[in-house]
XYZ file of C-alpha atoms in Angstrom:
770
model
C -55.040 23.760 11.232
C -54.176 20.780 9.028
C -56.047 22.344 6.116
C -54.167 25.577 6.632
C -50.832 23.749 6.694
C -51.777 22.007 3.426
C -52.447 25.395 1.855
C -49.070 26.620 3.036
C -47.244 23.649 1.550
C -49.082 24.176 -1.729
C -48.046 27.825 -1.915
C -44.420 27.096 -1.061
C -43.854 26.143 -4.665
C -44.626 29.725 -5.636
C -42.089 31.114 -3.207
C -39.427 28.641 -4.304
C -40.055 29.388 -7.958
C -39.632 33.122 -7.342
C -36.476 32.537 -5.330
C -34.988 30.315 -8.062
C -35.801 32.846 -10.777
C -33.835 35.512 -8.911
C -30.722 33.359 -9.015
C -31.037 32.442 -12.662
C -32.579 28.958 -12.455
C -35.873 28.066 -14.051
C -38.723 25.818 -13.103
C -40.288 23.201 -15.355
C -43.329 23.822 -17.543
C -45.247 26.906 -16.493
C -48.522 26.589 -14.624
C -51.160 29.210 -15.387
C -52.773 28.997 -11.947
C -49.425 29.391 -10.219
C -48.462 32.322 -12.476
C -51.685 34.132 -11.631
C -51.151 33.540 -7.910
C -47.528 34.672 -8.197
C -48.611 37.851 -9.986
C -51.054 38.632 -7.179
C -48.337 38.121 -4.574
C -45.920 40.401 -6.440
C -48.583 43.092 -6.736
C -48.989 42.877 -2.988
C -45.212 43.292 -2.625
C -45.345 46.581 -4.455
C -47.840 48.163 -2.100
C -46.293 51.075 -0.300
C -46.981 51.691 3.382
C -45.949 54.556 5.605
C -43.277 53.883 8.205
C -44.861 52.409 11.317
C -48.206 51.753 9.621
C -49.895 48.521 10.694
C -51.481 46.630 7.812
C -52.687 43.124 7.041
C -50.835 40.994 4.499
C -49.932 37.439 3.509
C -46.276 36.665 2.925
C -44.608 33.727 1.173
C -41.023 34.180 2.302
C -38.037 33.223 0.097
C -36.846 30.470 2.446
C -40.231 28.702 2.323
C -41.689 30.110 5.567
C -45.225 31.495 5.502
C -46.897 34.283 7.487
C -50.363 35.750 7.433
C -51.501 38.541 9.693
C -50.610 42.108 10.559
C -47.326 43.851 9.691
C -45.514 47.066 10.574
C -42.568 47.982 8.337
C -40.811 44.645 7.728
C -41.914 42.860 10.920
C -44.975 40.895 12.038
C -46.819 43.255 14.372
C -50.231 42.449 15.833
C -52.024 39.111 15.561
C -50.774 36.610 13.018
C -49.721 33.072 12.124
C -46.188 32.037 11.234
C -45.302 28.616 9.883
C -41.663 27.462 9.609
C -40.557 24.886 7.060
C -39.447 22.508 9.831
C -43.074 22.223 11.009
C -43.012 24.634 13.982
C -45.913 27.088 14.074
C -46.928 30.113 16.152
C -50.417 31.606 16.263
C -50.919 34.679 18.382
C -49.741 38.217 19.078
C -46.550 39.858 17.776
C -44.639 43.032 18.536
C -41.976 44.253 16.097
C -41.128 40.756 14.914
C -41.159 39.058 18.331
C -43.820 36.909 19.917
C -45.388 39.128 22.571
C -48.662 38.618 24.435
C -50.917 35.573 24.232
C -50.246 32.862 21.695
C -49.798 29.192 20.890
C -46.560 27.593 19.736
C -46.619 24.034 18.404
C -43.803 21.655 17.520
C -43.808 18.976 14.803
C -43.324 16.404 17.573
C -46.829 17.202 18.849
C -45.696 19.337 21.783
C -47.595 22.577 22.355
C -47.324 25.683 24.537
C -50.332 27.918 25.056
C -49.982 31.048 27.120
C -48.052 34.301 27.444
C -44.961 35.336 25.508
C -42.539 38.189 26.096
C -39.795 39.312 23.704
C -39.853 35.936 21.970
C -39.707 33.882 25.172
C -42.335 31.778 26.875
C -42.859 34.128 29.806
C -45.798 34.488 32.206
C -48.710 32.103 32.716
C -48.831 29.198 30.287
C -49.501 25.513 29.691
C -46.997 23.180 28.026
C -47.907 19.728 26.760
C -44.866 17.597 25.968
C -44.778 14.997 23.178
C -45.150 12.139 25.650
C -48.274 13.672 27.220
C -46.830 15.385 30.337
C -48.658 18.665 31.063
C -47.255 21.639 32.989
C -49.482 24.563 33.947
C -48.005 27.521 35.771
C -45.612 30.453 35.452
C -42.674 30.725 33.054
C -39.663 32.972 32.705
C -37.477 33.119 29.586
C -38.587 29.688 28.299
C -38.196 27.994 31.678
C -40.692 26.921 34.308
C -40.116 29.456 37.046
C -42.422 30.213 39.977
C -45.543 28.306 40.982
C -46.711 25.444 38.770
C -48.374 22.037 38.541
C -47.046 19.231 36.363
C -49.120 16.126 35.618
C -46.991 13.282 34.296
C -48.338 10.806 31.778
C -47.572 7.900 34.141
C -49.967 9.331 36.767
C -47.468 11.184 38.983
C -48.045 14.856 39.848
C -45.897 17.690 41.216
C -47.465 20.842 42.670
C -45.061 23.460 43.967
C -42.281 25.919 43.206
C -39.959 25.857 40.188
C -36.713 27.606 39.411
C -35.019 27.706 35.980
C -36.977 24.711 34.726
C -36.541 22.437 37.734
C -38.384 21.834 40.985
C -36.855 24.076 43.622
C -38.323 25.408 46.846
C -41.359 23.875 48.542
C -43.545 21.388 46.725
C -45.626 18.235 46.821
C -44.921 15.207 44.611
C -47.523 12.442 44.499
C -46.844 9.104 42.851
C -49.535 7.175 40.987
C -49.588 4.533 43.754
C -50.690 7.152 46.319
C -47.375 7.772 48.084
C -46.500 11.461 48.322
C -43.672 13.727 49.467
C -44.191 17.183 50.961
C -41.190 19.389 51.572
C -38.147 21.077 50.063
C -36.615 20.593 46.611
C -33.382 21.662 44.973
C -32.247 21.363 41.344
C -35.102 19.017 40.506
C -34.475 16.555 43.338
C -35.811 16.086 46.858
C -33.342 17.967 49.038
C -33.713 19.669 52.413
C -36.364 19.076 55.050
C -39.477 17.125 54.128
C -41.841 14.261 54.844
C -42.697 11.208 52.724
C -46.006 9.446 53.364
C -46.578 5.886 52.178
C -50.051 4.438 51.547
C -49.331 1.652 54.052
C -49.068 4.273 56.828
C -45.274 4.506 57.077
C -43.845 8.023 57.389
C -40.304 9.414 57.125
C -39.733 12.946 58.406
C -36.327 14.581 58.308
C -33.502 15.683 56.048
C -33.040 14.641 52.413
C -30.243 14.869 49.876
C -30.362 13.826 46.198
C -33.754 12.183 46.667
C -32.795 10.023 49.666
C -32.842 10.431 53.461
C -29.553 11.988 54.577
C -28.902 13.439 58.017
C -31.212 13.582 61.010
C -34.624 12.000 60.597
C -37.186 9.604 61.961
C -39.131 6.725 60.380
C -42.464 5.829 61.951
C -44.763 2.830 61.455
C -48.577 2.853 61.809
C -48.371 0.929 65.074
C -46.323 3.713 66.672
C -42.864 2.148 66.518
C -40.152 4.414 65.161
C -36.487 4.732 64.276
C -34.609 7.963 65.097
C -31.063 8.852 64.134
C -28.630 9.870 61.443
C -29.506 8.477 58.012
C -27.175 7.594 55.142
C -27.080 5.091 52.320
C -23.570 4.255 53.481
C -24.001 1.940 56.517
C -20.790 3.339 58.018
C -22.328 6.791 58.377
C -25.732 5.767 59.741
C -26.360 5.929 63.455
C -29.733 5.580 65.140
C -32.036 3.766 67.542
C -35.162 1.687 66.992
C -38.084 2.014 69.441
C -40.767 -0.714 69.303
C -44.436 0.216 69.675
C -45.377 1.044 73.264
C -41.776 1.497 74.386
C -40.241 4.664 75.832
C -37.102 6.466 74.779
C -35.220 4.466 77.381
C -36.161 1.147 75.769
C -34.472 1.728 72.408
C -32.434 -0.968 70.670
C -30.588 -1.497 67.397
C -32.491 -4.521 66.079
C -33.765 -2.890 62.882
C -31.693 -2.099 59.778
C -32.621 1.245 58.135
C -31.108 0.076 54.838
C -34.452 -1.604 54.114
C -35.934 1.873 53.571
C -33.431 2.559 50.773
C -33.750 -0.903 49.227
C -37.507 -1.471 49.588
C -39.626 1.517 50.646
C -37.980 4.018 48.293
C -37.804 1.632 45.353
C -41.039 2.918 43.793
C -40.559 6.558 44.838
C -38.550 7.842 41.896
C -39.162 11.318 40.511
C -39.851 11.487 36.782
C -37.092 13.277 34.858
C -37.806 16.566 33.120
C -38.267 16.760 29.380
C -35.816 18.472 27.021
C -37.125 20.846 24.370
C -34.925 20.633 21.282
C -36.116 23.915 19.749
C -37.259 26.856 21.879
C -39.609 29.509 20.453
C -36.976 32.211 20.903
C -34.524 30.118 18.853
C -36.724 30.397 15.790
C -35.500 33.018 13.356
C -37.855 34.975 11.143
C -37.214 35.446 7.439
C -37.504 39.239 7.293
C -39.626 40.458 4.382
C -38.013 42.900 1.967
C -40.191 44.740 -0.554
C -39.181 44.598 -4.215
C -39.306 48.395 -4.154
C -36.356 48.575 -1.800
C -34.333 51.703 -1.304
C -31.226 52.364 -3.318
C -28.725 49.658 -2.417
C -25.878 52.129 -2.646
C -27.169 53.912 0.448
C -25.899 52.164 3.550
C -28.659 51.805 6.164
C -28.091 53.309 9.563
C -27.316 50.717 12.192
C -29.924 50.138 14.841
C -28.730 49.974 18.429
C -29.706 47.181 20.789
C -32.516 49.253 22.286
C -33.793 50.510 18.925
C -32.040 53.881 18.776
C -29.988 54.863 15.731
C -26.252 55.446 15.486
C -25.269 53.797 18.756
C -21.523 53.873 19.110
C -20.982 57.306 17.512
C -18.771 59.421 19.733
C -20.300 62.660 20.957
C -19.193 64.965 23.733
C -21.730 66.197 26.202
C -21.439 67.969 29.530
C -21.923 65.990 32.714
C -25.250 66.377 34.521
C -25.109 68.958 37.312
C -25.131 68.108 41.005
C -26.816 70.490 43.468
C -24.502 72.860 45.313
C -25.615 71.328 48.589
C -23.815 68.125 47.660
C -20.469 69.802 47.078
C -19.489 69.865 50.732
C -18.292 66.296 50.413
C -16.101 66.792 47.368
C -14.222 70.027 47.745
C -14.142 70.865 44.028
C -16.487 71.061 41.088
C -14.498 68.484 39.164
C -15.524 65.757 41.622
C -19.267 66.142 41.219
C -20.366 63.049 39.355
C -19.369 59.463 38.649
C -20.201 59.540 34.927
C -16.873 59.927 33.158
C -16.342 62.363 30.296
C -12.851 61.117 29.523
C -11.948 58.568 26.866
C -11.673 55.858 29.510
C -15.289 55.923 30.688
C -18.790 55.156 29.502
C -19.969 58.197 27.627
C -23.654 58.841 28.265
C -25.846 61.683 27.130
C -26.439 65.109 28.545
C -29.935 65.277 30.110
C -30.860 68.071 27.691
C -30.005 65.973 24.627
C -31.950 62.695 24.449
C -30.945 59.645 22.457
C -27.188 60.065 22.650
C -25.304 56.762 22.805
C -23.162 54.794 25.197
C -19.547 55.137 24.267
C -17.355 52.061 24.088
C -15.068 52.288 27.128
C -11.339 52.063 26.982
C -9.963 48.664 27.987
C -8.735 48.885 31.559
C -5.684 46.931 32.625
C -5.994 44.191 35.202
C -6.612 45.585 38.655
C -3.884 45.590 41.267
C -0.132 45.122 41.476
C 1.323 41.620 41.213
C 3.134 40.621 44.415
C 6.448 39.455 42.999
C 9.774 38.897 44.714
C 10.968 42.152 46.232
C 7.457 43.351 47.083
C 7.096 44.337 50.741
C 4.335 41.753 51.225
C 5.965 38.943 49.242
C 6.768 36.835 52.327
C 3.312 37.431 53.756
C 1.835 36.092 50.518
C 4.021 32.969 50.734
C 2.953 32.431 54.339
C -0.690 32.803 53.377
C -0.392 30.300 50.541
C 1.424 27.773 52.747
C -1.238 28.123 55.441
C -4.168 27.721 53.018
C -2.577 24.639 51.463
C -2.158 23.170 54.946
C -5.714 23.999 56.084
C -7.552 22.802 52.992
C -5.371 19.796 52.237
C -5.369 18.479 55.787
C -7.291 15.171 55.957
C -10.422 15.124 58.061
C -13.920 13.677 58.270
C -16.259 14.567 55.405
C -18.150 17.780 56.183
C -21.747 17.481 57.286
C -24.392 20.191 57.086
C -25.456 19.326 60.637
C -22.768 20.993 62.767
C -22.500 20.774 66.526
C -22.692 24.022 68.551
C -19.070 23.518 69.611
C -17.949 24.045 65.977
C -19.065 27.695 66.255
C -17.311 28.383 69.545
C -14.938 31.387 69.156
C -12.376 29.343 71.093
C -12.437 26.732 68.288
C -9.123 27.783 66.704
C -5.916 25.951 65.961
C -2.316 27.184 65.811
C 0.257 25.559 63.514
C 3.987 26.375 63.524
C 5.752 26.676 60.147
C 9.549 26.517 60.619
C 11.651 27.045 57.455
C 13.114 23.523 57.726
C 9.647 21.973 57.916
C 8.024 19.710 60.503
C 5.936 16.546 60.684
C 2.849 18.353 59.437
C 4.349 21.274 57.467
C 6.657 21.357 54.425
C 10.026 23.182 54.285
C 9.773 26.647 52.782
C 11.880 29.677 51.851
C 9.979 32.212 53.950
C 10.634 33.240 57.524
C 9.261 31.209 60.434
C 5.634 31.994 61.206
C 2.606 30.650 63.042
C -0.738 30.004 61.377
C -4.187 30.116 62.989
C -7.429 28.583 61.688
C -10.690 29.938 63.114
C -13.635 27.485 63.305
C -12.217 25.269 60.518
C -15.161 22.825 60.480
C -17.628 25.639 59.866
C -15.692 27.172 56.980
C -15.043 23.772 55.419
C -18.794 23.155 55.470
C -19.465 26.630 54.061
C -17.161 25.887 51.121
C -19.096 22.683 50.501
C -22.385 24.594 50.800
C -21.150 27.159 48.254
C -20.037 24.318 45.924
C -16.337 25.216 46.098
C -14.095 22.348 45.005
C -11.132 22.049 47.437
C -8.632 21.398 44.634
C -9.801 24.419 42.608
C -9.801 26.539 45.764
C -6.183 25.674 46.540
C -5.163 26.120 42.908
C -6.660 29.614 42.770
C -4.969 30.835 45.950
C -1.851 28.662 46.177
C -1.019 28.003 42.523
C 1.992 29.222 40.589
C 0.364 32.587 39.893
C 0.983 35.320 42.437
C -1.722 37.293 44.176
C -2.429 40.900 43.212
C -2.610 43.720 45.745
C -5.117 46.459 45.078
C -3.383 49.786 44.827
C -5.047 51.538 47.743
C -6.539 50.282 51.005
C -10.214 50.624 51.763
C -11.772 53.291 53.948
C -11.307 51.057 57.002
C -7.578 50.725 56.339
C -7.867 47.103 55.260
C -5.830 45.842 52.306
C -7.323 43.736 49.541
C -5.690 40.993 47.496
C -7.072 39.234 44.436
C -6.251 35.781 43.157
C -4.906 35.706 39.610
C -8.129 34.164 38.267
C -10.224 36.851 40.078
C -12.333 34.218 41.812
C -11.412 35.100 45.398
C -10.660 38.272 47.315
C -8.553 38.316 50.475
C -9.099 41.159 52.932
C -7.043 41.988 56.004
C -9.177 42.456 59.107
C -9.114 44.248 62.415
C -9.442 42.248 65.609
C -12.864 43.809 66.238
C -14.131 42.596 62.855
C -12.934 39.058 63.608
C -14.862 39.130 66.884
C -18.014 40.290 65.101
C -17.782 37.508 62.502
C -17.177 34.811 65.105
C -20.067 36.144 67.190
C -22.511 35.987 64.261
C -21.019 32.918 62.546
C -23.757 30.532 63.681
C -26.518 32.889 62.508
C -24.624 33.549 59.241
C -24.301 29.807 58.572
C -28.003 29.189 59.195
C -28.936 32.144 56.979
C -26.884 31.187 53.927
C -27.985 27.579 54.318
C -31.662 28.538 54.442
C -31.529 31.014 51.535
C -29.474 29.910 48.559
C -30.110 33.234 46.807
C -28.879 35.334 49.706
C -27.043 38.472 48.604
C -24.695 38.694 51.593
C -20.978 38.158 51.044
C -19.796 34.557 50.803
C -17.016 33.758 53.280
C -14.705 30.774 52.695
C -12.081 31.003 55.441
C -10.878 33.047 58.425
C -7.177 32.881 59.298
C -4.302 34.659 61.016
C -0.562 34.817 60.299
C 1.752 35.640 63.209
C 5.257 36.566 62.160
C 8.041 35.629 64.584
C 10.539 38.219 65.671
C 10.603 41.319 67.865
C 7.455 42.813 66.314
C 5.327 39.674 66.741
C 3.084 41.107 64.013
C -0.347 39.521 63.537
C -2.206 39.751 60.227
C -5.813 38.545 60.281
C -7.637 38.053 56.996
C -10.836 36.702 55.508
C -11.231 34.915 52.151
C -14.414 35.751 50.282
C -15.904 35.445 46.828
C -15.242 38.155 44.253
C -18.623 39.380 43.004
C -17.119 40.646 39.740
C -15.397 37.434 38.689
C -16.907 37.274 35.211
C -16.049 37.057 31.532
C -17.870 40.355 30.973
C -16.200 43.719 31.288
C -17.651 45.617 34.255
C -18.178 49.073 32.775
C -19.657 50.692 35.853
C -19.619 49.774 39.536
C -21.565 51.382 42.386
C -21.443 51.156 46.175
C -24.951 52.052 47.414
C -26.015 52.704 51.020
C -28.975 55.069 50.879
C -27.211 57.936 52.678
C -26.024 61.251 51.197
C -23.233 62.592 53.420
C -19.939 61.943 51.635
C -21.682 59.689 49.126
C -20.161 61.131 45.979
C -16.918 60.257 44.192
C -13.955 62.271 45.425
C -11.813 61.721 42.331
C -11.113 64.207 39.566
C -12.810 63.307 36.318
C -9.542 62.384 34.640
C -8.994 59.546 37.155
C -12.454 57.974 36.913
C -12.489 54.794 34.841
C -14.318 51.463 34.707
C -12.602 50.304 37.935
C -13.757 53.334 39.949
C -16.397 52.518 42.530
C -19.045 55.240 42.372
C -21.512 56.137 45.126
C -25.134 57.039 45.749
C -25.052 60.605 44.415
C -23.161 59.416 41.312
C -25.950 57.006 40.374
C -27.887 58.085 37.274
C -29.849 54.876 36.675
C -32.837 52.855 37.818
C -32.233 49.108 37.549
C -35.175 47.254 36.034
C -35.416 43.476 36.608
C -37.810 40.999 35.018
C -40.972 40.550 37.116
C -40.169 37.208 38.770
C -36.559 38.177 39.418
C -37.645 41.495 40.955
C -40.094 39.737 43.266
C -37.355 37.329 44.377
C -34.948 40.268 44.804
C -37.429 42.117 47.010
C -38.017 39.049 49.174
C -34.297 38.403 49.546
C -33.496 42.017 50.442
C -36.096 41.766 53.219
C -34.560 38.533 54.526
C -30.973 39.794 54.403
C -31.805 43.143 56.034
C -33.706 41.353 58.791
C -30.713 39.066 59.407
C -28.245 41.981 59.574
C -30.559 43.993 61.813
C -30.861 41.088 64.248
C -27.069 40.808 64.368
C -26.738 44.559 65.084
C -24.852 45.205 61.837
C -24.855 48.541 60.019
C -22.877 50.482 57.389
C -23.212 47.673 54.816
C -23.844 48.478 51.170
C -25.049 46.963 47.927
C -22.234 46.605 45.422
C -23.553 46.766 41.843
C -21.639 46.071 38.629
C -22.982 46.811 35.139
C -21.871 45.383 31.814
C -23.459 47.445 29.038
C -24.304 45.108 26.187
C -24.431 47.967 23.726
C -21.013 49.239 24.759
C -19.537 45.806 24.007
C -21.065 45.678 20.511
C -19.475 47.700 17.760
C -22.177 46.323 15.457
C -25.173 44.092 15.782
C -23.834 42.063 12.871
C -20.225 41.673 13.987
C -19.187 38.006 13.702
C -18.583 36.269 17.000
C -14.922 35.558 16.203
C -14.037 39.141 15.233
C -11.822 41.157 17.539
C -13.075 44.592 18.528
C -10.693 47.484 17.937
C -9.804 49.500 21.005
C -9.374 53.229 21.139
C -5.634 52.786 20.787
C -6.072 51.205 17.390
C -5.141 47.678 18.428
C -7.353 44.740 19.270
C -8.419 43.497 22.635
C -8.114 39.751 23.026
C -8.837 39.628 26.745
C -12.266 41.292 26.813
C -15.162 39.430 25.131
C -17.118 41.482 22.614
C -20.417 39.711 22.109
C -22.839 40.709 19.395
C -26.523 40.905 20.253
C -27.147 37.606 18.484
C -24.340 35.994 20.501
C -25.796 37.344 23.720
C -29.289 36.114 22.893
C -27.884 32.696 22.036
C -25.970 32.630 25.323
C -29.155 33.319 27.257
C -31.002 30.628 25.314
C -28.291 28.070 25.980
C -29.253 25.964 29.037
C -25.654 26.143 30.260
C -25.729 29.925 29.970
C -29.091 30.084 31.709
C -27.819 27.865 34.503
C -25.143 30.472 35.252
C -27.825 33.118 35.871
C -29.059 33.537 39.410
C -30.030 36.389 41.668
C -27.201 38.926 41.522
C -25.034 36.963 39.081
C -25.039 37.230 35.251
C -28.525 38.767 35.311
C -29.829 40.210 32.022
C -31.689 43.424 32.826
C -32.363 46.978 31.698
C -31.244 50.270 33.203
C -33.143 53.517 32.745
C -31.327 56.847 32.758
C -32.352 59.353 35.428
C -31.609 63.022 35.901
C -31.595 65.105 39.079
C -33.248 68.454 39.489
C -30.912 71.423 39.699
C -32.887 73.242 42.381
C -30.263 73.367 45.125
C -31.590 70.369 47.070
C -29.942 66.975 47.239
C -32.012 64.423 45.348
C -31.020 60.854 46.189
C -32.847 59.270 43.229
C -33.276 61.151 39.970
C -36.300 61.354 37.709
C -36.645 58.653 34.986
C -35.971 59.876 31.441
C -37.246 56.928 29.399
C -33.754 56.143 28.007
C -33.022 52.408 28.410
C -29.904 50.284 28.054
C -29.526 46.497 28.016
C -27.080 45.309 30.674
C -25.774 42.264 32.470
C -25.960 42.907 36.221
C -23.960 41.737 39.217
C -24.835 42.767 42.771
C -24.439 41.686 46.391
C -24.348 43.015 49.959
C -20.815 43.706 51.225
C -19.118 45.044 54.394
C -21.367 43.165 56.810
C -18.936 43.131 59.754
C -19.459 46.639 61.149
C -21.016 46.378 64.584
C -22.949 49.329 66.018
C -20.458 49.738 68.845
C -19.591 52.730 71.017
C -17.378 54.312 68.341
C -20.211 54.300 65.805
C -22.593 55.724 68.400
C -20.160 58.560 69.093
C -19.702 59.132 65.358
C -23.459 59.386 64.941
C -23.763 61.850 67.825
C -20.911 64.030 66.537
C -22.053 64.185 62.891
C -25.693 64.726 63.872
C -24.697 68.114 65.317
C -23.394 69.321 61.938
C -25.522 67.423 59.409
C -28.927 65.872 58.949
C -28.925 62.656 61.063
C -30.718 60.828 58.232
C -27.929 61.674 55.755
C -25.074 59.929 57.581
C -24.145 56.237 57.478
C -23.618 55.650 61.204
C -27.142 55.080 62.484
C -28.897 52.452 64.588
C -29.054 49.039 62.794
C -32.862 49.055 62.752
C -32.982 52.529 61.215
C -30.120 51.647 58.859
C -31.881 48.496 57.597
C -35.129 50.392 56.999
C -33.401 53.244 55.156
C -31.205 50.853 53.118
C -34.158 48.703 52.083
C -36.343 51.675 51.146
C -33.563 53.195 49.032
C -32.628 49.957 47.259
C -36.270 49.308 46.353
C -36.404 52.782 44.812
C -33.397 52.271 42.546
C -34.478 48.721 41.669
C -37.829 48.329 39.932
C -39.835 45.846 37.902
C -39.309 45.869 34.139
C -42.871 46.341 32.937
């Protein structure tokens, strides 16, 4: 390899000389040997090859890079070696200019990766040796350790377990060079959760951990049988436990031992080695594209390639909408309501099934959803009451939340009323609204949930109670509930029926345990449950829940779907002219299969199983998977548009509120560790969607046939509407509709049957990107 690098450096002079000659500069005295070599290279440049032909060639690129191997058109394609001037080198397989398959990438620092590549990323099984000698062997995803892997540190430590986005996360074993080892849960690269640490001297700690230290319930045991049981914390004020000498019983406990010695002595040598930082990732390396000296006429402008390789993406064409079987029309009432793909200027414009390769049309910019609740609005006072109550609940001083909650915190009777007179009181400020009463349901639980979901109390209050008013969505949901959005789109507030409140309080303990156990859960995140009771003759009560907005993102959501796996009534009932990017489409409107990267799809499948099992156990049905798609191609007017350029809208102006990222910008975002950190299951997920088409044979087809047409997207998805109990009304609804329609086509079915049907359907429309 060193000899080959020396040859490359020697031949760089030829490339530089040719590059200088083009720009009118001249080298020093001519060298016959160099001239002969240059002439051979130029003769090779003039060879003509058919489009798509794979041939072997050696290239000295104008910027000093060097490549030898197989080519197709102007890209490395097949096996080959590429050497960059900064000393990085790749030897292995290529596909259309990207590292793909097995290969080896080496850095000038001495670091090396040997394994699988995909689309330019380290992806699959591979081994990475860092400059300091650390070695990781395991699975990768998009340049990050992700999945199962073993890392041997140069100091003698070793970690064997699960990884997520480059850090230890999940279950794993870490063994120090002195023989001590930890076996248990990890999070964000640190020991966190339940686990056990074994010392070589026989001491054992078993219990909860946080940030690499014992925190919460746990026990410390010595080889002679003595032990300490209690609540652990580095802060002596928060620790509480009992010491039991060897041979004693639980009745003989005393407090004669200080657990702080564990933090100061036993854990002193149990520090986890930090992860390494790679300055240059393989997918960051740009290739100097080869251009033949027999180039086409420069006056002819080349056709722009779309993100997925098709030509002329972005050209407007009009095509008819795909047909829907007549059997599906009973739920719409008119032919104009048949499909959720919009033909108007305001929607994504996709191709007719009979004409392949037609593009996505750039959608019209949609105004901000909802109506601002300003003074004079019928719900203006209700909004003020809500903001006053939230400020009181969140800002009220209390003990720091702990993940270990007592059963009494989940008691449905655990609720507190607060009176808000206009003149104010000892605990409430004066206000300009009418007098009202405010109720908090299970406040300790929801405060802990906000901590679990990493919601900062100050930001939470600022979003809901700041100077900006809430926005009311124009129409209530099917259940009659009203929805409100905070101005920053981070939180959604939904009014609730009394029955829904009872269901949530009944399942709150199970919900808390579920979201705590599975960080990637797809079920809705709840942050608070409250009630406003207005004084006066009506004594009106308004109950509402605060939850996270799944589509709070910098990307424009071009398409959104509500998917259940049933067919009755599962088609959009809007005329085509009213369908836009804010319209929520349904099962029979769906013309895509969502393809996730292998590891993400496996995690998605596991999490769907867990969430469906949880909802089935709680007797919940009628939930759905809400999916939002941002089409990367629709946001790019050109692959070469500068990042700071504004994209013209269809009205001729510019849109400053919607980001228009070029493909290069998007790739850079995904390569950025901060951008990658924002990606998790269901949030900011890069993926592909494949167009499908349904047969026009008179039968309802829930999932269409794949067409082979792909689009790059950013995906958002989560399970919503999880508060519908299978009560007597739903049983009657099922019995009534089963007389008229296929029982399997309606939403109201037994929770066990609903979970099975929902899971089977979702795993048909989601697939692995192979």
